[in-house]
Short mmCIF file of C-alpha atoms and ligand atoms in Angstrom, two decimals:
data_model
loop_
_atom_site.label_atom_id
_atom_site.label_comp_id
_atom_site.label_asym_id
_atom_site.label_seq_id
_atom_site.Cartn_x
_atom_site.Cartn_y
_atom_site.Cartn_z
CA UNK A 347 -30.66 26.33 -19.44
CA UNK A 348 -30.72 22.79 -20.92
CA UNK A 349 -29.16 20.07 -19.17
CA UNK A 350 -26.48 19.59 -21.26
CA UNK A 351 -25.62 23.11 -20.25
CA UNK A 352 -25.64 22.47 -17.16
CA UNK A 353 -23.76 19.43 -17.80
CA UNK A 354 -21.08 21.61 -19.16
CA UNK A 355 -21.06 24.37 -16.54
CA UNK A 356 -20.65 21.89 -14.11
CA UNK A 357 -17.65 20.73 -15.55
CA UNK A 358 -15.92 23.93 -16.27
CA UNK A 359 -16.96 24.50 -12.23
CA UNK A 360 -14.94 21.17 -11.46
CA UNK A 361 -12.17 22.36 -13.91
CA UNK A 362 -11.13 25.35 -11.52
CA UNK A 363 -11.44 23.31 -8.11
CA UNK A 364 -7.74 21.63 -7.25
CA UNK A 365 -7.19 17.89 -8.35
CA UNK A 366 -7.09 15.92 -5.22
CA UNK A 367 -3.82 13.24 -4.80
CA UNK A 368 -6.98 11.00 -3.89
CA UNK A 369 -10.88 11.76 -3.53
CA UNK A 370 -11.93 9.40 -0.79
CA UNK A 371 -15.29 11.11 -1.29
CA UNK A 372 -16.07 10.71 -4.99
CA UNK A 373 -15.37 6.70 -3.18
CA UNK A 374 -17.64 6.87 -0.80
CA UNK A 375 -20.43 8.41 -2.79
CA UNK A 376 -20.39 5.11 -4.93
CA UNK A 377 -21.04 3.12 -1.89
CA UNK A 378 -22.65 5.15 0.17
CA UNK A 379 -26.15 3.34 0.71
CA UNK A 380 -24.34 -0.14 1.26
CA UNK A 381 -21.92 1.25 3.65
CA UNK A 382 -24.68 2.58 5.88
CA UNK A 383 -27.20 -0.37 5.49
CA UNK A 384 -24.12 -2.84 6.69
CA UNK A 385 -22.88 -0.30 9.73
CA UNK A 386 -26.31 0.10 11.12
CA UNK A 387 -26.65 -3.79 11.50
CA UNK A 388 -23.16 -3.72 13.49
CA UNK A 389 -24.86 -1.40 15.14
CA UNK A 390 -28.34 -2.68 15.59
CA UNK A 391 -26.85 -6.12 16.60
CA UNK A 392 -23.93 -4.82 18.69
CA UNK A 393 -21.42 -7.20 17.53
CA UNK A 394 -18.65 -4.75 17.11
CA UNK A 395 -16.03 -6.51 18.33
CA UNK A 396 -15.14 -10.08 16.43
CA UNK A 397 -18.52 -9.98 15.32
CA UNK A 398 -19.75 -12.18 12.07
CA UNK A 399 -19.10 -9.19 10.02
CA UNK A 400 -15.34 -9.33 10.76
CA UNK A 401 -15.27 -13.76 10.28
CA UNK A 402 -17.47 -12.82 6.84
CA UNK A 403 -14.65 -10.38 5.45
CA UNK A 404 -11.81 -12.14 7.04
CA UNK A 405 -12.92 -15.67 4.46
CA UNK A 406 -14.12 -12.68 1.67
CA UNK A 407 -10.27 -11.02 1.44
CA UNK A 408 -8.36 -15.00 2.25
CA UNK A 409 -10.50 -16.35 -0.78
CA UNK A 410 -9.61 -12.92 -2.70
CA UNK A 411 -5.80 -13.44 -2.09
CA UNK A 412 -6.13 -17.00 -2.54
CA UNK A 413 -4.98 -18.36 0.76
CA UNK A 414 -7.22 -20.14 3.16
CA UNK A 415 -6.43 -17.38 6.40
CA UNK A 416 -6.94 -14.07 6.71
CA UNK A 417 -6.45 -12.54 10.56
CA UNK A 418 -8.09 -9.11 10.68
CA UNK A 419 -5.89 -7.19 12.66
CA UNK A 420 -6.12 -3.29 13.85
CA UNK A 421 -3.63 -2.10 11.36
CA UNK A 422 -1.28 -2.57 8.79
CA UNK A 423 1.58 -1.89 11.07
CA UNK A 424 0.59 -4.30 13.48
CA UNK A 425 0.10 -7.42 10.70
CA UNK A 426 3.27 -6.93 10.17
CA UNK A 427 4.88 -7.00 13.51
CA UNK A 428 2.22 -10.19 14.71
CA UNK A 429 3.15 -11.50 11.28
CA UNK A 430 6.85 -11.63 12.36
CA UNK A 431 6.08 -12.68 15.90
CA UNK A 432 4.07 -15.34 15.03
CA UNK A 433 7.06 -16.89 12.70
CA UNK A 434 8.82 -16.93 15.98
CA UNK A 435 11.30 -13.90 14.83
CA UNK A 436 12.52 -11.52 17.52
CA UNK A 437 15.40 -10.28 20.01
CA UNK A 438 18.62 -11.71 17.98
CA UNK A 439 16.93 -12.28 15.07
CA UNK A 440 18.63 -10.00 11.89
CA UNK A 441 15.37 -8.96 9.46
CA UNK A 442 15.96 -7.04 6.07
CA UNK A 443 13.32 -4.50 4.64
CA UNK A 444 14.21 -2.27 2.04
CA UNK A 445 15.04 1.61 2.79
CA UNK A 446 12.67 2.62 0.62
CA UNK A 447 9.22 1.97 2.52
CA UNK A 448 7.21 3.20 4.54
CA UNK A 449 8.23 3.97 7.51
CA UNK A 450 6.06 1.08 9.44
CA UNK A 451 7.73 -1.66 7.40
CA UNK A 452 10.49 -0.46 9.46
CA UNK A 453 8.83 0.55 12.91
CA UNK A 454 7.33 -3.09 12.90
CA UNK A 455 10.22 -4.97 12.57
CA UNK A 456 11.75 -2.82 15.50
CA UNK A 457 9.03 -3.65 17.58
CA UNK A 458 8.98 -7.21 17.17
CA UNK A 459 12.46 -7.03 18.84
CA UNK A 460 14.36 -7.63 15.63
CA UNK A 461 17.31 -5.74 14.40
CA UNK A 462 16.82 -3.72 11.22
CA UNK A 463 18.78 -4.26 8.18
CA UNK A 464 18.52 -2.27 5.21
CA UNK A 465 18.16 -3.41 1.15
CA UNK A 466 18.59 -1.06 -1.53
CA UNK A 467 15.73 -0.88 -4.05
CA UNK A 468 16.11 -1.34 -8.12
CA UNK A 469 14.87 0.93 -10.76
CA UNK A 470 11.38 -0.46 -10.43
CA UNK A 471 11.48 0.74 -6.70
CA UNK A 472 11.45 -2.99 -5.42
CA UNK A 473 13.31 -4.75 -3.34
CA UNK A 474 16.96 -5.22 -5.40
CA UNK A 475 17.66 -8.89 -5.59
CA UNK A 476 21.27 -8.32 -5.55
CA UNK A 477 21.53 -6.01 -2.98
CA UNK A 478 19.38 -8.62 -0.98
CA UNK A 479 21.81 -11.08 -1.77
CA UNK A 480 24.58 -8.99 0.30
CA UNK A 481 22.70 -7.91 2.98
CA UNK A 482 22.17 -11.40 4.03
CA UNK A 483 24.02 -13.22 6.90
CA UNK A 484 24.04 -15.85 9.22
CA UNK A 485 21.42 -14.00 11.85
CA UNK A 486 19.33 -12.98 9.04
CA UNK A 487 15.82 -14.47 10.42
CA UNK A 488 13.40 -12.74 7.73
CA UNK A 489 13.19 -10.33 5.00
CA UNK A 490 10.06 -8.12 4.80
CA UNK A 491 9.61 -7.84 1.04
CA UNK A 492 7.24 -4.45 -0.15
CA UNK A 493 4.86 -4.64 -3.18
CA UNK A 494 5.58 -0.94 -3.45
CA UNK A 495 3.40 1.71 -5.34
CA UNK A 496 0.88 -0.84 -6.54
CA UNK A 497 2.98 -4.18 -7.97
CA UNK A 498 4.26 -7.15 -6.27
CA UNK A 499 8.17 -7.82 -5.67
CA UNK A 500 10.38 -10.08 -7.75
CA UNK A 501 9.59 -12.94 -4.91
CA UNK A 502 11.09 -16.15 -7.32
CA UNK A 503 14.18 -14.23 -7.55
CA UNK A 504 14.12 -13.46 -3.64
CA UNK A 505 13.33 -16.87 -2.80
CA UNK A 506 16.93 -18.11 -5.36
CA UNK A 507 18.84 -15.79 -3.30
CA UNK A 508 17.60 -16.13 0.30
CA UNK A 509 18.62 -19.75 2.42
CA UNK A 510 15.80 -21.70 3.09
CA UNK A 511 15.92 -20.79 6.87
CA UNK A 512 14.96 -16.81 6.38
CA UNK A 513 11.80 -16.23 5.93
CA UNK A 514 10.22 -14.24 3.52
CA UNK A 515 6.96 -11.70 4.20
CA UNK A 516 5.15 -10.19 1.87
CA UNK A 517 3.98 -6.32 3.22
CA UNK A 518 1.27 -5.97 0.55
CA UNK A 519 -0.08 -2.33 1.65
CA UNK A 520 0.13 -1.08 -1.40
CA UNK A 521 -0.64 -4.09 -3.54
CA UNK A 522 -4.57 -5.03 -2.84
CA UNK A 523 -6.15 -7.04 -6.11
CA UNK A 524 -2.44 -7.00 -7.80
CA UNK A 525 -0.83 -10.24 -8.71
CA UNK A 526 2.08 -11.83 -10.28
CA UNK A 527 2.80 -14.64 -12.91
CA UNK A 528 -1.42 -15.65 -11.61
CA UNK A 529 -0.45 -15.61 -8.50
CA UNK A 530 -2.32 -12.67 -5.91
CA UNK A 531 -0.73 -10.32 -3.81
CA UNK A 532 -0.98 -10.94 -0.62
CA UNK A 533 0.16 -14.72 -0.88
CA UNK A 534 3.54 -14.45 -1.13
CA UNK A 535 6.01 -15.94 1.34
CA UNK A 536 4.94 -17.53 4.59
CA UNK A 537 3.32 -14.78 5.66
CA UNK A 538 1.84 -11.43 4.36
CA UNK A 539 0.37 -8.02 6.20
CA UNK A 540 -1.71 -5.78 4.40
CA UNK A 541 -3.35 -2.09 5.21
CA UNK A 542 -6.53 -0.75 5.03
CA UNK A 543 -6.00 2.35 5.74
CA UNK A 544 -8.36 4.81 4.29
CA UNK A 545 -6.41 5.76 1.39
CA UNK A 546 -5.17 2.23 0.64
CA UNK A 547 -6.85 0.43 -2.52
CA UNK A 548 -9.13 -1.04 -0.52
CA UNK A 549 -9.50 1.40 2.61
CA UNK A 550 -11.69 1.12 6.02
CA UNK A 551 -13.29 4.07 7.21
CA UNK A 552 -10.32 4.19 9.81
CA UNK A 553 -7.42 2.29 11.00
CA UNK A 554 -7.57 -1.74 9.14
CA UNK A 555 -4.81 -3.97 8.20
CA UNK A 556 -4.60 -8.11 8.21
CA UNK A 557 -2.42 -11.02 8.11
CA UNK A 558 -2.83 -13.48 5.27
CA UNK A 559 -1.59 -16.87 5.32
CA UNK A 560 -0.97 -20.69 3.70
CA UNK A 561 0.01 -21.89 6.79
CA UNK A 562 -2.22 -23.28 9.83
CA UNK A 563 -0.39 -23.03 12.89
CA UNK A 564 1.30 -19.43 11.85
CA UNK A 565 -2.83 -18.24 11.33
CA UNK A 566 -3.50 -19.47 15.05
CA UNK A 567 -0.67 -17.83 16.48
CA UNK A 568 -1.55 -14.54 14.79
CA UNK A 569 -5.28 -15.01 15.93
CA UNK A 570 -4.00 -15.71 19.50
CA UNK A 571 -1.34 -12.87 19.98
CA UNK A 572 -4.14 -10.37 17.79
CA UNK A 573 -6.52 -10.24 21.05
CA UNK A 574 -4.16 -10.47 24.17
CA UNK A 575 -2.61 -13.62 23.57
CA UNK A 576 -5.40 -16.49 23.87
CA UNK A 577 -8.29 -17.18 21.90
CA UNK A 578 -10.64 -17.98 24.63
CA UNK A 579 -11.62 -15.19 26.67
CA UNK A 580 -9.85 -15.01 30.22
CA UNK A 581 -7.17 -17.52 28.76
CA UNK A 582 -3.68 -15.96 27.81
CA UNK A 583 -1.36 -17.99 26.97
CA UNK A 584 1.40 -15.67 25.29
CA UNK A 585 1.89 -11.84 25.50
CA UNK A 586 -0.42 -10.49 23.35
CA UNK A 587 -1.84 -6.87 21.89
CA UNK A 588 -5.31 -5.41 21.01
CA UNK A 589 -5.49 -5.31 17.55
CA UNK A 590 -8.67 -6.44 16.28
CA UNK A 591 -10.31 -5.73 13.19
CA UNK A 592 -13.34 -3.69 14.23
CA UNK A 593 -16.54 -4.96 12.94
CA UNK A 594 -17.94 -1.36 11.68
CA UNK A 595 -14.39 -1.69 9.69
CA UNK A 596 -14.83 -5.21 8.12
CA UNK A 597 -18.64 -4.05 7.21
CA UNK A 598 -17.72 -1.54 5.26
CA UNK A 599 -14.57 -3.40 3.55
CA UNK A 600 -17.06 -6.06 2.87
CA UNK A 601 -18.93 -3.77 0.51
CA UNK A 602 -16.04 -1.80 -1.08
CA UNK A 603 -14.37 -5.58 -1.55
CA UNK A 604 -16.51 -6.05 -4.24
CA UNK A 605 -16.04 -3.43 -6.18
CA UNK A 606 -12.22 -3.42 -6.08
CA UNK A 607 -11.69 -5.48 -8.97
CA UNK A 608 -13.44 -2.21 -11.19
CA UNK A 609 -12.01 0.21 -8.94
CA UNK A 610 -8.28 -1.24 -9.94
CA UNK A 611 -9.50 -1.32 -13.51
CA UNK A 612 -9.79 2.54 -13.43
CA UNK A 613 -6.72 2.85 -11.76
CA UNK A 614 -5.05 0.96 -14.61
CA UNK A 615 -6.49 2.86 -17.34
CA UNK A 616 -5.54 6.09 -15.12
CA UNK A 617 -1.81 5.10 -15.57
CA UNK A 618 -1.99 4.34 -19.87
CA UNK A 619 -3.40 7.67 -19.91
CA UNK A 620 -1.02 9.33 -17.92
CA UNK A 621 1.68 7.31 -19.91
CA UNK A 622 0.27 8.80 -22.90
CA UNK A 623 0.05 12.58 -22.18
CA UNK A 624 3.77 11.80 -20.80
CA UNK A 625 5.92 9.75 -22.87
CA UNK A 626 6.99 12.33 -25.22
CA UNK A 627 9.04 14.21 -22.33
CA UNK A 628 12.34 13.26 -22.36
CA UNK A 629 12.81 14.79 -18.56
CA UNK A 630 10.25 12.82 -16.99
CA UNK A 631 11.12 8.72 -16.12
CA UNK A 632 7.73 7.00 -15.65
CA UNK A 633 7.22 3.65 -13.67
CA UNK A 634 6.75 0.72 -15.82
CA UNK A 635 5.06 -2.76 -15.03
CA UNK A 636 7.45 -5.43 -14.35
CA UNK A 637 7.65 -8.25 -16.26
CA UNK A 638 4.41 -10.86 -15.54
CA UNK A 639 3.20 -8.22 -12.71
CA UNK A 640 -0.61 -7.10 -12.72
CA UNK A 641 -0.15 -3.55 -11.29
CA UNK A 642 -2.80 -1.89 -9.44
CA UNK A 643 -0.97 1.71 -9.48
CA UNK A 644 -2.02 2.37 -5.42
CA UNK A 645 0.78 5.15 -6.37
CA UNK A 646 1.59 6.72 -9.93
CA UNK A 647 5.44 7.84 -9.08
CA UNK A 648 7.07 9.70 -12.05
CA UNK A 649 10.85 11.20 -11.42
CA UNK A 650 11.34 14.58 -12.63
CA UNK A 651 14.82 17.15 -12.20
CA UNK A 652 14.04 19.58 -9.54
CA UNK A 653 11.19 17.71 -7.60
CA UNK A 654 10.53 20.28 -4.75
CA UNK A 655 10.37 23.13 -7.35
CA UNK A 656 8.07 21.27 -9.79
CA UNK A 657 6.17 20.11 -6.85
CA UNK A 658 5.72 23.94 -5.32
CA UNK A 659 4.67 24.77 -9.16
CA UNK A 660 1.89 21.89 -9.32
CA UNK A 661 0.96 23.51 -5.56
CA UNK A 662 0.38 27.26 -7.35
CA UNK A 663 -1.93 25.23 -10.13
CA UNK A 664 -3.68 23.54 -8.17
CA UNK A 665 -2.55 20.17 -8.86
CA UNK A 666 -2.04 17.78 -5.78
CA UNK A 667 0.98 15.94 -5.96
CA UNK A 668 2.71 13.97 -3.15
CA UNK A 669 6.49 12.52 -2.32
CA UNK A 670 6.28 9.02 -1.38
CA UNK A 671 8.83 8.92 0.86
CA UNK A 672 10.88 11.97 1.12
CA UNK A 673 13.71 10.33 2.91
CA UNK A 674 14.69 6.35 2.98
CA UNK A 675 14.16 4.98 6.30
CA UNK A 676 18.38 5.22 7.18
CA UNK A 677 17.44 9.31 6.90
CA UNK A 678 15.09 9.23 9.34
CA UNK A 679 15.75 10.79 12.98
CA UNK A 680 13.73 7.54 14.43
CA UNK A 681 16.25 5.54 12.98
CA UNK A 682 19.73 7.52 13.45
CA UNK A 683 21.55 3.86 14.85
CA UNK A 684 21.41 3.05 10.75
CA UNK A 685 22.55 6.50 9.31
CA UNK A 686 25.59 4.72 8.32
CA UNK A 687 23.94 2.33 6.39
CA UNK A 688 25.86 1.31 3.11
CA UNK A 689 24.70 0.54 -0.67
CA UNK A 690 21.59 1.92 -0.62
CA UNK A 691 22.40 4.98 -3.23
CA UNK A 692 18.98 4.06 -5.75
CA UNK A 693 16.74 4.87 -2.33
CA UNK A 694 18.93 7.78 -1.68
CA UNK A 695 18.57 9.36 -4.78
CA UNK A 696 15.27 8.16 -6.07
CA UNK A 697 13.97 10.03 -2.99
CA UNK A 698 15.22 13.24 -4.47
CA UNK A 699 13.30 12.95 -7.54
CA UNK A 700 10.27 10.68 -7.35
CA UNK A 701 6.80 13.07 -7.30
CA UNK A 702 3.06 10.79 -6.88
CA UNK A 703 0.77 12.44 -9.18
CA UNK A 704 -2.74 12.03 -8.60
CA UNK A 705 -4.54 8.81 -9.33
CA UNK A 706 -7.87 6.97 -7.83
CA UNK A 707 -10.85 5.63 -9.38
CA UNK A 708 -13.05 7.96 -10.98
CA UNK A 709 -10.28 10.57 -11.88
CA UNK A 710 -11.60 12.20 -15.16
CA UNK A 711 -9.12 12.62 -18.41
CA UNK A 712 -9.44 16.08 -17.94
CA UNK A 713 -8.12 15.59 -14.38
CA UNK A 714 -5.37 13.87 -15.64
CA UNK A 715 -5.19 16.26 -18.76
CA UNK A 716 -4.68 19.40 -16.33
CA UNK A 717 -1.90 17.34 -13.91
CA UNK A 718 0.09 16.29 -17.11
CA UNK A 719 -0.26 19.94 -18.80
CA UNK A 720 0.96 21.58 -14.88
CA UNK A 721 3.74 18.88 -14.75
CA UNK A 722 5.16 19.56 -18.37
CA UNK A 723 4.79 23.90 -18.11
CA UNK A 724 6.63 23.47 -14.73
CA UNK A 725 9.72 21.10 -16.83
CA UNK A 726 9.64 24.21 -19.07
CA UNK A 727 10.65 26.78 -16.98
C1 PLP B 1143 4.10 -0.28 2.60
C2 PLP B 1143 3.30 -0.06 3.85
N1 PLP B 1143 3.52 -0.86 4.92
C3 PLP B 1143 2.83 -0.72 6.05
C4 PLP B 1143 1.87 0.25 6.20
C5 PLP B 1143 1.23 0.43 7.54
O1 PLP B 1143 -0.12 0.38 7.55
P1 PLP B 1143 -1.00 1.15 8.67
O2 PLP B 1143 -0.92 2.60 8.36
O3 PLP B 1143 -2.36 0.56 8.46
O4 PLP B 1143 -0.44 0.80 9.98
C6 PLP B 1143 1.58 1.08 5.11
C7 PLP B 1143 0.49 2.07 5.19
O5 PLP B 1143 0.45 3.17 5.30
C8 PLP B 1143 2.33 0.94 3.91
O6 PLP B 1143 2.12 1.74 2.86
#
């Protein structure tokens, strides 16, 4: 056999396996060597907690973002709760997220000690300006604003509707290496949180998230309450929680840092191609890049008619497809007290429809050839 028969055989092999909503694997394989040269010095050296490796990627992601602090923290749930705390919001305090999110946009802001409020979303899936605009009142201490699926919100707008007094935070989880009108994601508002969570554009190898900021005193509040409340050991000065960045973590985002910006690039050809073998069905609504937005497509969300049917059909084929979220947060049993949340129809109904279809780095055209060809038989039938 010659090796472009092999080649070839190899590929017709890969063209019966399923198409994964993400292949952390085909990731890790890229960066393999790195990744295990920079863990065994965390481990050689011992320094896994708030060791150099976690100061080295905390300046790495600030400089990234374009912001001079980034607080590793353990999560992305917990950036955004510290994030909150350390802008003094909490018992009283009124904060707005949108229902569409996540549900830790939502479990954060509960656990700072806030009440919840809930913004609908526009047809872009971010937070609606307008329905901002009447959510607002007098408590309203801070609005947690989501870069969802990949592309930052419409902050200029949000910052002409919302008084000076509320502040805004950016939950960029979904937005790593995206931008808009120059300007990174991830320095938006006084504060913003990110994830790294493994499947996240730029993932840990376990549970990662951080707290970027302009602002001096807000960074040093963060780093205080981020390891039991005091900077110094043995000195605790406000209530705190464990969430440290783990050095073994920030060692390996060190390494995949770099290689975001190309990893994002193949996400962003990912999504023309898909909007090519697409476009022609007149059943399918595909996202679209707002207006002076760099999208990173973390998620490529289509709407079709008949979601769970067309997602059961993808199932049988083998394709991979995912719902992101199934219900808005005023749906969900953890958060019954706002089941009678008003105006938020877009969330409700978008959730009905709205189907992730695989996308990462490295997905091959014939991937994406096989997930469009599944999608469009199932609209057939
Ligand atoms: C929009 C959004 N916010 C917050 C989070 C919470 O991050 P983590 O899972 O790291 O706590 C996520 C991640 O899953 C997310 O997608």
């Amino acid at each position: 056999m010659t090796s472009r028969t092999v080649a070839a055989t190899i590929e017709r092999a890969g063209d019966q396996l399923p198409v994964p909503l993400v292949d952390l694997g085909l990731q890790h394989r890229r960066v393999a060597h790195k990744i295990f040269e920079q863990v065994a010095q965390v481990i050689e050296t011992t320094s896994f907690v708030l060791g150099p490796q976690v100061a080295a990627f905390e300046q790495a992601y600030a400089a990234f973002c374009g912001v001079p602090h980034c607080i590793g923290v353990g999560n992305g749930t917990d950036a955004i709760e510290l994030a909150l705390r350390a802008a003094g919001i909490g018992s009283g305090d009124e904060v707005i997220i949108p229902a569409n999110t996540f549900v830790a946009t939502a479990e954060a802001v509960v656990r700072a000690g806030a009440s919840l409020v809930l913004a609908d979303c526009d047809a872009d899936y971010l937070l609606d300006v307008a329905s901002l605009a009447d959510k607002v009142t007098t408590r309203t201490r801070a609005v947690v604003v989501v870069d969802l699926y990949g592309q930052p919100a419409k902050f200029e707008q949000i910052a002409n509707i919302v008084p000076e007094s509320v502040a805004v935070i950016e939950d960029a989880a979904q937005s790593q290496g995206a931008a808009r009108r120059g300007q990174m994601a991830g320095s938006f508002g006084i504060a913003a949180s990110t994830s790294f969570y493994p499947g996240k554009n730029l993932g840990a190898y376990g549970d990662a998230g951080a707290v970027m900021t302009h602002d001096d005193q807000l960074a040093g509040r963060v780093q205080q309450l981020r390891n039991h409340g005091g900077k110094q050991r043995y000195e605790h000065v406000v209530l705190g929680a464990n969430s440290r960045l783990d050095s073994i973590q920030a060692a390996v985002l060190s390494v995949k840092l770099s290689e975001l910006p190309e990893w994002n690039r193949e996400r962003q050809v990912a999504a023309e191609i898909y909007e090519d073998l697409l476009a022609a069905s007149e059943e399918i609504v595909l996202p679209r890049i707002v207006d002076g937005n760099c999208h990173v497509w973390h998620l490529y969300v289509v709407r079709v008619p008949e979601r769970d049917r067309v997602l059961a059909e993808l199932e049988a084929d083998g394709i991979r497809a995912g719902i992101h979220y199934p219900r808005p947060i005023h749906q969900l049993p953890a958060f019954a007290p706002l089941a009678t949340s008003t105006g938020l129809s877009n969330s409700e109904r978008f959730a009905d429809e709205i189907l992730s279809l695989p996308i990462f780095p490295g997905i091959t055209t014939n991937q994406q050839e096989r997930v469009a060809d599944a999608l469009l038989r199932a609209l057939c039938r």
